[in-house]
Tab-separated table of C-alpha atoms in Angstrom:
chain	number	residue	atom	x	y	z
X	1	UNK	CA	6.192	-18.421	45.404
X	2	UNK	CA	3.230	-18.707	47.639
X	3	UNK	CA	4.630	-16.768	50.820
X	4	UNK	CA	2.996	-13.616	52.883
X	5	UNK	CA	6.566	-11.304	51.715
X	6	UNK	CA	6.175	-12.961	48.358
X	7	UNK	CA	2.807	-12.054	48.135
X	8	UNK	CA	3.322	-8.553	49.317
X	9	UNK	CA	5.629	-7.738	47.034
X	10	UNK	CA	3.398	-8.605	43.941
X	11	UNK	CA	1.025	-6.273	45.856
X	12	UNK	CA	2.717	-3.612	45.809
X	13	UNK	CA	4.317	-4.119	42.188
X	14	UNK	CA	0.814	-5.166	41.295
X	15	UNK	CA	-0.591	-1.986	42.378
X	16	UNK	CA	1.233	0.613	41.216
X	17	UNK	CA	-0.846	2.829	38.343
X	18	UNK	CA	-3.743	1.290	39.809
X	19	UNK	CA	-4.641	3.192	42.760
X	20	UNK	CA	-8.038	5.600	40.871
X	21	UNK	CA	-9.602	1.938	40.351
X	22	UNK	CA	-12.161	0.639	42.501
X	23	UNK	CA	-12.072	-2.946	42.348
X	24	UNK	CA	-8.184	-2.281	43.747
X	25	UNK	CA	-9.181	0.450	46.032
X	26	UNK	CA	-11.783	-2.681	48.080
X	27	UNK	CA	-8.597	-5.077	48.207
X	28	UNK	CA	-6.325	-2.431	49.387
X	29	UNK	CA	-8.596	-0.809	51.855
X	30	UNK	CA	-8.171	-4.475	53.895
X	31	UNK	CA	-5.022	-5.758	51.534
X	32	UNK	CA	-3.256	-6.977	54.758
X	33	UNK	CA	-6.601	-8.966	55.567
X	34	UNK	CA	-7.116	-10.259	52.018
X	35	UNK	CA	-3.250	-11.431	51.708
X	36	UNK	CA	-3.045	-13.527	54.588
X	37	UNK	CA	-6.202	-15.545	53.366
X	38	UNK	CA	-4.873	-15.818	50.198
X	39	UNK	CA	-1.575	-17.483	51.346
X	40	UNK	CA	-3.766	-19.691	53.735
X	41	UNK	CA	-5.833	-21.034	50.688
X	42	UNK	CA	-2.767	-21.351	48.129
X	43	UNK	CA	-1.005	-23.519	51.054
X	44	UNK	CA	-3.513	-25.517	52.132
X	45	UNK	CA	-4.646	-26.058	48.299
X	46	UNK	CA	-7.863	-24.737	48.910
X	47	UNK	CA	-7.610	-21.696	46.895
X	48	UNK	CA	-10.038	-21.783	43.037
X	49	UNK	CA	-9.964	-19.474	40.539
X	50	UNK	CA	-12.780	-17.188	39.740
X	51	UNK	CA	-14.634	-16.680	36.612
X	52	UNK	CA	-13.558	-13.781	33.981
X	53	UNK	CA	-15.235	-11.187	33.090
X	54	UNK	CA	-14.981	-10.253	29.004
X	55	UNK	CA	-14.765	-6.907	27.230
X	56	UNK	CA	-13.813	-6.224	24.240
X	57	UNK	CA	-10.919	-3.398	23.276
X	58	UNK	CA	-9.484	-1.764	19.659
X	59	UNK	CA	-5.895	-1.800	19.535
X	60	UNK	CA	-6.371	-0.796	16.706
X	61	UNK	CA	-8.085	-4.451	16.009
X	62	UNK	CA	-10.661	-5.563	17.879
X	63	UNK	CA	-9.647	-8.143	20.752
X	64	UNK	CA	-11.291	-10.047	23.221
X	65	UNK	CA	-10.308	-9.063	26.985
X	66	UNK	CA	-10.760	-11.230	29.914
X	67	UNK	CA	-9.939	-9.599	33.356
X	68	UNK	CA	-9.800	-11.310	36.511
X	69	UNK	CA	-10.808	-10.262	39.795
X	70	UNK	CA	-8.281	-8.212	41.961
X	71	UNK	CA	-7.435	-11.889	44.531
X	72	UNK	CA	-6.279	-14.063	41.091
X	73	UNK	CA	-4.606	-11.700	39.154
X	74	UNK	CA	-1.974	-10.771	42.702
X	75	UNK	CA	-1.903	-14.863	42.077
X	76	UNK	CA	-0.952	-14.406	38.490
X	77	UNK	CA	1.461	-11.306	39.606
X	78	UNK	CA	3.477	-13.702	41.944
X	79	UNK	CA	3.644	-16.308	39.213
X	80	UNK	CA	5.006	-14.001	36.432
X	81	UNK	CA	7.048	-12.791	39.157
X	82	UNK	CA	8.834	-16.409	40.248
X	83	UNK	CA	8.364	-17.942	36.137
X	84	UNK	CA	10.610	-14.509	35.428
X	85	UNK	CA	13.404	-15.695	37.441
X	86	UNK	CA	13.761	-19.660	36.476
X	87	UNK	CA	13.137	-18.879	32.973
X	88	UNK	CA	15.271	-15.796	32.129
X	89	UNK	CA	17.769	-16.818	31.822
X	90	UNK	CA	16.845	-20.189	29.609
X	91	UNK	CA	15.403	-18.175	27.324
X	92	UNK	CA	16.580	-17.341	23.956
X	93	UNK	CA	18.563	-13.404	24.092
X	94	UNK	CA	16.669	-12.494	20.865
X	95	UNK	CA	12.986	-13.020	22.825
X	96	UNK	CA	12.293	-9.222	23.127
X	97	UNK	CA	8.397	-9.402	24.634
X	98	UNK	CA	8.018	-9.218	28.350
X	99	UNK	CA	11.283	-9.429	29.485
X	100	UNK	CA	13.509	-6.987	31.460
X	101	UNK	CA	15.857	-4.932	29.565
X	102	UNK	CA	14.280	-5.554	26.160
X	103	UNK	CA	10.899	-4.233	24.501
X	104	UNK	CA	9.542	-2.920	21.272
X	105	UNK	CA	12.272	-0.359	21.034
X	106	UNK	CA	15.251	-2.576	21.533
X	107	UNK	CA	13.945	-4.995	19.117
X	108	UNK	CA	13.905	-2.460	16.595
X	109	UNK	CA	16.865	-2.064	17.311
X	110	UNK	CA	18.391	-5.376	17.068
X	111	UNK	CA	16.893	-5.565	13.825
X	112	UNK	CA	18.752	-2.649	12.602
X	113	UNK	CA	22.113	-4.151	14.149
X	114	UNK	CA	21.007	-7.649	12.248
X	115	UNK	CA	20.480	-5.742	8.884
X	116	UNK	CA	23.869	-4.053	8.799
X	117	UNK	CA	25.283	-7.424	9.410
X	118	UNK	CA	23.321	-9.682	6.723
X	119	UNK	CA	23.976	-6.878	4.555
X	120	UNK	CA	27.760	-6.378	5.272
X	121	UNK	CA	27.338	-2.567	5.821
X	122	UNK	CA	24.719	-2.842	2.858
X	123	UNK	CA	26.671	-4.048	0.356
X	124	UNK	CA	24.978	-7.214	-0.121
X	125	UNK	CA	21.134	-7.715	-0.330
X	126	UNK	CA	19.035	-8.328	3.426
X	127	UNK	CA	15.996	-10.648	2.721
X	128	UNK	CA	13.007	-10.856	5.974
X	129	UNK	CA	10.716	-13.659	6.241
X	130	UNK	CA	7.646	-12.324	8.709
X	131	UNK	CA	5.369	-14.517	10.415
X	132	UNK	CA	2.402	-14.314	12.501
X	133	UNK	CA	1.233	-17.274	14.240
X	134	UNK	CA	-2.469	-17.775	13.836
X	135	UNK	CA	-4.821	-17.130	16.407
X	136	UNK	CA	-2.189	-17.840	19.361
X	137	UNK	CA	-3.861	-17.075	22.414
X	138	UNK	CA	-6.821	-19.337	21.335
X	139	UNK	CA	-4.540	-22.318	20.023
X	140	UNK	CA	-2.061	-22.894	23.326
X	141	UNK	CA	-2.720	-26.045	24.072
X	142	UNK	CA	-2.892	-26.409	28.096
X	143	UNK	CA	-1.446	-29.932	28.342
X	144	UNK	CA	1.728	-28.597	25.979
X	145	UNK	CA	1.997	-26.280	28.214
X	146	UNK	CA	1.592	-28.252	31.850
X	147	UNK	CA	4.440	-30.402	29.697
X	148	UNK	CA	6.684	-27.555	28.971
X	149	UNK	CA	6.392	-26.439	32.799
X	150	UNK	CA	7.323	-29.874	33.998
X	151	UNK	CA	10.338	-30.296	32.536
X	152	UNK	CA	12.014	-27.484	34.265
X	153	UNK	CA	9.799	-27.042	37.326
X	154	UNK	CA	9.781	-30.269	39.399
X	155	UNK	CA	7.669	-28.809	42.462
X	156	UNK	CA	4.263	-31.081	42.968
X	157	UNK	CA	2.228	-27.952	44.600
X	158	UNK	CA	4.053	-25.561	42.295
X	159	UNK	CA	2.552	-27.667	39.265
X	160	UNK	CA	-0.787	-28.118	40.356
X	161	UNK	CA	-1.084	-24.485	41.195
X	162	UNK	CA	0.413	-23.617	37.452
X	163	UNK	CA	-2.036	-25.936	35.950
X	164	UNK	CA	-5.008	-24.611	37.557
X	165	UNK	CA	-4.438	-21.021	36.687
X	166	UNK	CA	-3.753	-22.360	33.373
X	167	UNK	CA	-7.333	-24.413	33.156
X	168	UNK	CA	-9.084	-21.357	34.780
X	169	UNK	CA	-9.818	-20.085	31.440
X	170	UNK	CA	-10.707	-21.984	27.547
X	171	UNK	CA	-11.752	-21.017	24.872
X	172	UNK	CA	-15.598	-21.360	24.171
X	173	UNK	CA	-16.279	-24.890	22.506
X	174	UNK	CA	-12.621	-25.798	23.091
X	175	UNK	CA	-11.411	-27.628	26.452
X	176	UNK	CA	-8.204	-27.239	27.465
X	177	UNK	CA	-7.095	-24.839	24.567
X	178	UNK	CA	-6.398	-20.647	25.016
X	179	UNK	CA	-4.719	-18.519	27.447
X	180	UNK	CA	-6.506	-15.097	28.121
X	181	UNK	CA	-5.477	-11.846	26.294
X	182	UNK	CA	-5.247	-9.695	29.460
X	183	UNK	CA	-3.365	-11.814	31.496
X	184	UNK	CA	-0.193	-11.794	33.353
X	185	UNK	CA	0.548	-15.005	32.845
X	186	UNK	CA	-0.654	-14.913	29.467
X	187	UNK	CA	2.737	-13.027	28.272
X	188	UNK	CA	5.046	-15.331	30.240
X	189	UNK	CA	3.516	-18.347	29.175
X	190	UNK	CA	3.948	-17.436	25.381
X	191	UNK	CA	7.776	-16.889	26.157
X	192	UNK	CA	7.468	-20.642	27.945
X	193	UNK	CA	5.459	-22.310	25.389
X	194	UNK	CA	7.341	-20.816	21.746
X	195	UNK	CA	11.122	-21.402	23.892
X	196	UNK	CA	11.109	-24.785	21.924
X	197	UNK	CA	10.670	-23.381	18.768
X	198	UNK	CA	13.404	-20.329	19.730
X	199	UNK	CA	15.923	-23.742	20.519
X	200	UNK	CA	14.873	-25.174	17.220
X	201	UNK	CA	14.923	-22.354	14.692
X	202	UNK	CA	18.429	-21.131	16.212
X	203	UNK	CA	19.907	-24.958	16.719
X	204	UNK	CA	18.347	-27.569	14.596
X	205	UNK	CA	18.029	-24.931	11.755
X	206	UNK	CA	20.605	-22.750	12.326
X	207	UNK	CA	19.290	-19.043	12.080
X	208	UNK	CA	21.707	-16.711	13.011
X	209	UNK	CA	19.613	-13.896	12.821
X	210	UNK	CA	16.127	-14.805	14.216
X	211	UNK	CA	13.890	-12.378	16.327
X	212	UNK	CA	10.634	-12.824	18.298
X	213	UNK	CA	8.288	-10.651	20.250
X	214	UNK	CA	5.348	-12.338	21.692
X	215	UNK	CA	3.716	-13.989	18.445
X	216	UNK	CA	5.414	-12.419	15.836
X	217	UNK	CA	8.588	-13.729	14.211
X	218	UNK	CA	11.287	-12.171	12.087
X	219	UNK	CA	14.090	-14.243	9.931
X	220	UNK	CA	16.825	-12.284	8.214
X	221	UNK	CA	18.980	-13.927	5.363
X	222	UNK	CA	21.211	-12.714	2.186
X	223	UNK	CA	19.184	-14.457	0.439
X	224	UNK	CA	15.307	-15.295	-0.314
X	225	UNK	CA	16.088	-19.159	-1.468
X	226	UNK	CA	17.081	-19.596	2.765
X	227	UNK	CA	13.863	-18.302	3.711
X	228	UNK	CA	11.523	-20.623	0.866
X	229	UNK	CA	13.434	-23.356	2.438
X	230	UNK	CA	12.829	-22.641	6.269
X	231	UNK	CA	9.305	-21.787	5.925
X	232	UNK	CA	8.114	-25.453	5.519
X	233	UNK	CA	10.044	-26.470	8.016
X	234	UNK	CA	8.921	-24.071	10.606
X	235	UNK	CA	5.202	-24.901	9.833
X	236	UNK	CA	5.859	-28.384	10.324
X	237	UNK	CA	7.613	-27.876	13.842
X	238	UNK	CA	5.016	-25.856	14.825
X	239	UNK	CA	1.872	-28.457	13.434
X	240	UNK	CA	3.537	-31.261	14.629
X	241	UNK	CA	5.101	-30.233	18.099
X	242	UNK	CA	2.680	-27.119	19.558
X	243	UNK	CA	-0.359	-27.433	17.615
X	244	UNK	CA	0.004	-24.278	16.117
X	245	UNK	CA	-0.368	-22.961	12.602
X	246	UNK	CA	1.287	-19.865	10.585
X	247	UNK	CA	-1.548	-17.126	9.498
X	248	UNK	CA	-1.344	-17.630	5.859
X	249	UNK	CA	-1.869	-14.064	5.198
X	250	UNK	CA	0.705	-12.251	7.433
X	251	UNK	CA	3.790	-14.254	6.305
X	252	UNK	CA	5.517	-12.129	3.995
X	253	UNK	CA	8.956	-11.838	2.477
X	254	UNK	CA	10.662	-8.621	1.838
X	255	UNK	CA	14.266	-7.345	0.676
X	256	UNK	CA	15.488	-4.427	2.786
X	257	UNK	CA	15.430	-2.017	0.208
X	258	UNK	CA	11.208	-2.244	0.272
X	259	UNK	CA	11.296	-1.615	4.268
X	260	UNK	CA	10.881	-4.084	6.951
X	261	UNK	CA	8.059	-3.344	8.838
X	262	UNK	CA	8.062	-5.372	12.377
X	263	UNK	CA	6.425	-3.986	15.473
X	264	UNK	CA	4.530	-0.762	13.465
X	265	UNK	CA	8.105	0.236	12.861
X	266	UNK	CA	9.607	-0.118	9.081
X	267	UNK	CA	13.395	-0.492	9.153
X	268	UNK	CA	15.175	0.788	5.466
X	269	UNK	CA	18.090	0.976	4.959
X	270	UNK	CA	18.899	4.509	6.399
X	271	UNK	CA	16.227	5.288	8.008
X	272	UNK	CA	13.092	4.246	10.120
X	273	UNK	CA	9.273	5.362	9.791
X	274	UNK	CA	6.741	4.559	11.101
X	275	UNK	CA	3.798	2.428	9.460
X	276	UNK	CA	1.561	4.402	7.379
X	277	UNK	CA	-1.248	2.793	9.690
X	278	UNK	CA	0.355	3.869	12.646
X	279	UNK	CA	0.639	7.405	11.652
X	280	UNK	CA	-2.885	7.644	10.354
X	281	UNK	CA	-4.457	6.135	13.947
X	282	UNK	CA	-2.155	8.553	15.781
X	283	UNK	CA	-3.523	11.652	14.053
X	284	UNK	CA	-7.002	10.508	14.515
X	285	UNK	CA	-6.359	9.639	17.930
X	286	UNK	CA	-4.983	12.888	18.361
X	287	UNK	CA	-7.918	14.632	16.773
X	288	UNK	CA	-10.689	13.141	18.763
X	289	UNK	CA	-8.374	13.767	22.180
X	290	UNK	CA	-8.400	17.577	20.904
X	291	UNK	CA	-12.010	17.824	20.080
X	292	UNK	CA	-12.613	16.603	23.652
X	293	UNK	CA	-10.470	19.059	25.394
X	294	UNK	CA	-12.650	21.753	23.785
X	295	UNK	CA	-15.711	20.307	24.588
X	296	UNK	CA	-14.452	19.661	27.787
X	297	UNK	CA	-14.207	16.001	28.264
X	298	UNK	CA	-11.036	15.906	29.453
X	299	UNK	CA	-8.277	18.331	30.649
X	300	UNK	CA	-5.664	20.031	28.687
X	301	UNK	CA	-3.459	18.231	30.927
X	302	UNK	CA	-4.504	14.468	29.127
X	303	UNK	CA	-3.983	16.239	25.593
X	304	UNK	CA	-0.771	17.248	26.721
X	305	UNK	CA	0.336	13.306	28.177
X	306	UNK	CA	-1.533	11.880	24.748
X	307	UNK	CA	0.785	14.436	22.549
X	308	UNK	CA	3.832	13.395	24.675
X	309	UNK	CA	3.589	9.695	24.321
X	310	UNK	CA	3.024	9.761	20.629
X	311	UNK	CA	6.254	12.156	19.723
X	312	UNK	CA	8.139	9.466	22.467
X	313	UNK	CA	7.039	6.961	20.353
X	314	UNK	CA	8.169	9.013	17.199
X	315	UNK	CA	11.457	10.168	19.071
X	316	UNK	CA	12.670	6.366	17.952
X	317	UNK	CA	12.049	6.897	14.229
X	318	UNK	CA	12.977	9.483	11.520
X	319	UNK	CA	9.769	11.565	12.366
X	320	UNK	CA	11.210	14.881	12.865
X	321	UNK	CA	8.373	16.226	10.033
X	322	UNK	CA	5.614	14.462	11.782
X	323	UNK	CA	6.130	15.573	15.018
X	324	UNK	CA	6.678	18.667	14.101
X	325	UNK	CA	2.863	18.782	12.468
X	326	UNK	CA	1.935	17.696	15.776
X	327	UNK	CA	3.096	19.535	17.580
X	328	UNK	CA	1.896	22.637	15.963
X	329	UNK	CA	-1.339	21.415	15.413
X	330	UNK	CA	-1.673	19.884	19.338
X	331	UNK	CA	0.573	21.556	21.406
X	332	UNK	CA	-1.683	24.621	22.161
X	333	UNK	CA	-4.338	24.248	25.173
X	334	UNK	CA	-8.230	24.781	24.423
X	335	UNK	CA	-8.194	27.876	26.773
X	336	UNK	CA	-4.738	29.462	24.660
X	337	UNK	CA	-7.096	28.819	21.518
X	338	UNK	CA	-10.053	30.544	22.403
């Protein structure tokens, strides 16, 4: 985990899309330099942590980044990197956040497969239970956590390490709770800490069709009386053994014929659009990019990567009519315009 090749790799995985910023630029002008200290002070146990710093971005709501410096976050890459393999494959198949081979799009996807088979082809009714755990990144609990780690991992340096990246960060007024939104680590962790709630929900309650991506969790059933009855049940699992609570407004229970909406994507059933939300901050997004390649802010060729990521995203849904809108209001340069 802690060795110079080991280290290089997550270096140059690390890097990559990162080469215009300058904090990366100063480590990779001397990266060779930088490494081999770095594996000195992880193997002698001398290495600490630095402090964050804290932005703020809209996604589109507002969250609380904290970024580490260039040296801990190739720590956090190597981590994610070596937590990756021992976990993979102990992890539930129908975890689709940060894991290879799955993603927003091929959980979408899985939840269409699930519908046709609640449904029987849609002859029967398709019930969803969504639920949002509240405030997650600010509610791990770092001992939980160190626990959870422990039981697979049974490396004394390999531990302490874990736990010290894990304590690097808390939330303000709260010791030993939160992991930072921003971090590496952050989305491996989540698939670490909520695995005993995956192994519950699909063995102790018996959910065949149960879907997670980072915080968010999706339970299909024929019927809505299954759902009333898991949803105590899953509070008191997560009270009781993680210290976590469900956000009272975001769980919601809807028959397929009103749309499932799970990752800004609403599955009916024969078709998939987008979330009225999603479409609304896309064409404002798309509007401000435009009135800045006319005033010159950017380049046509940033309106042109901004309008091709947006009909990607829309060539995964029934949006034939909304990308063609874009694209004839978007698609033409500034300089073709005037």
């Amino acid at each position: 985990m802690i060795s110079p090749e080991r280290l290089f790799e997550a270096w140059y995985e690390f890097r990559k899309g990162k080469g215009n910023r300058c904090d990366v630029q100063e480590f990779g002008r001397y990266a060779e330099k930088h490494i081999f200290r770095l594996h000195r002070d992880l193997a002698s146990g001398a290495y600490r942590h630095s402090s964050y710093e804290s932005f703020f971005v809209h996604d589109p709501k507002r969250r609380h980044i904290r970024k580490a410096c260039v040296r801990d976050r190739l720590v956090h890459h190597t981590l994610h990197m070596t937590l990756r393999q021992i976990y993979e494959p102990r992890l539930y198949s129908g975890v689709y956040s940060n894991r290879i081979g799955k993603g927003t799009h091929r959980a979408v996807n899985a939840l269409q497969r699930a519908v046709w088979k609640v449904s029987k082809n849609l002859t029967h009714p398709c019930w969803a239970l969504k639920c949002d755990i509240k405030r997650f990144y600010d509610s791990v609990d770092h001992e939980i956590l160190k626990e959870t780690l422990a039981k697979v991992i049974h490396d004394d340096r390999a531990l302490r390490l874990l736990g010290h990246v894990i304590d690097s960060f808390h939330v303000e007024g709260c010791v030993g709770k939160g992991a930072p939104i921003g971090n590496l680590t952050s989305q491996i962790f989540t698939n670490i800490y909520l695995n005993d709630f995956d192994q519950y929900v699909k063995h102790a309650l018996r959910v065949k069709h149960y879907l997670r991506f980072a915080d968010d969790c999706l339970f299909l059933a024929p019927r809505r009386q299954e759902l009333e009855k898991l949803l105590p049940k899953i509070e008191e699992f997560l009270a009781l053994r993680l210290k976590l609570a469900l956000h009272p407004d975001k769980v919601s229970m809807r028959p397929l014929n009103h749309g499932i909406d799970f990752l800004g994507i609403v599955v009916h059933p024969f078709h998939r659009s987008l979330r009225t939300t999603t479409k609304h901050r896309m064409l404002r997004k798309l509007t401000e990019r435009h009135g800045e390649a006319f005033r010159g802010a950017i380049d046509s060729d940033s309106l042109h990567q901004s309008l091709q990521s947006y009909l990607g995203i829309l060539s995964h849904v029934d949006g034939q009519g909304l990308s063609t809108l874009l694209m004839n209001r978007f698609c033409f340069l500034p300089c073709e315009l005037g």
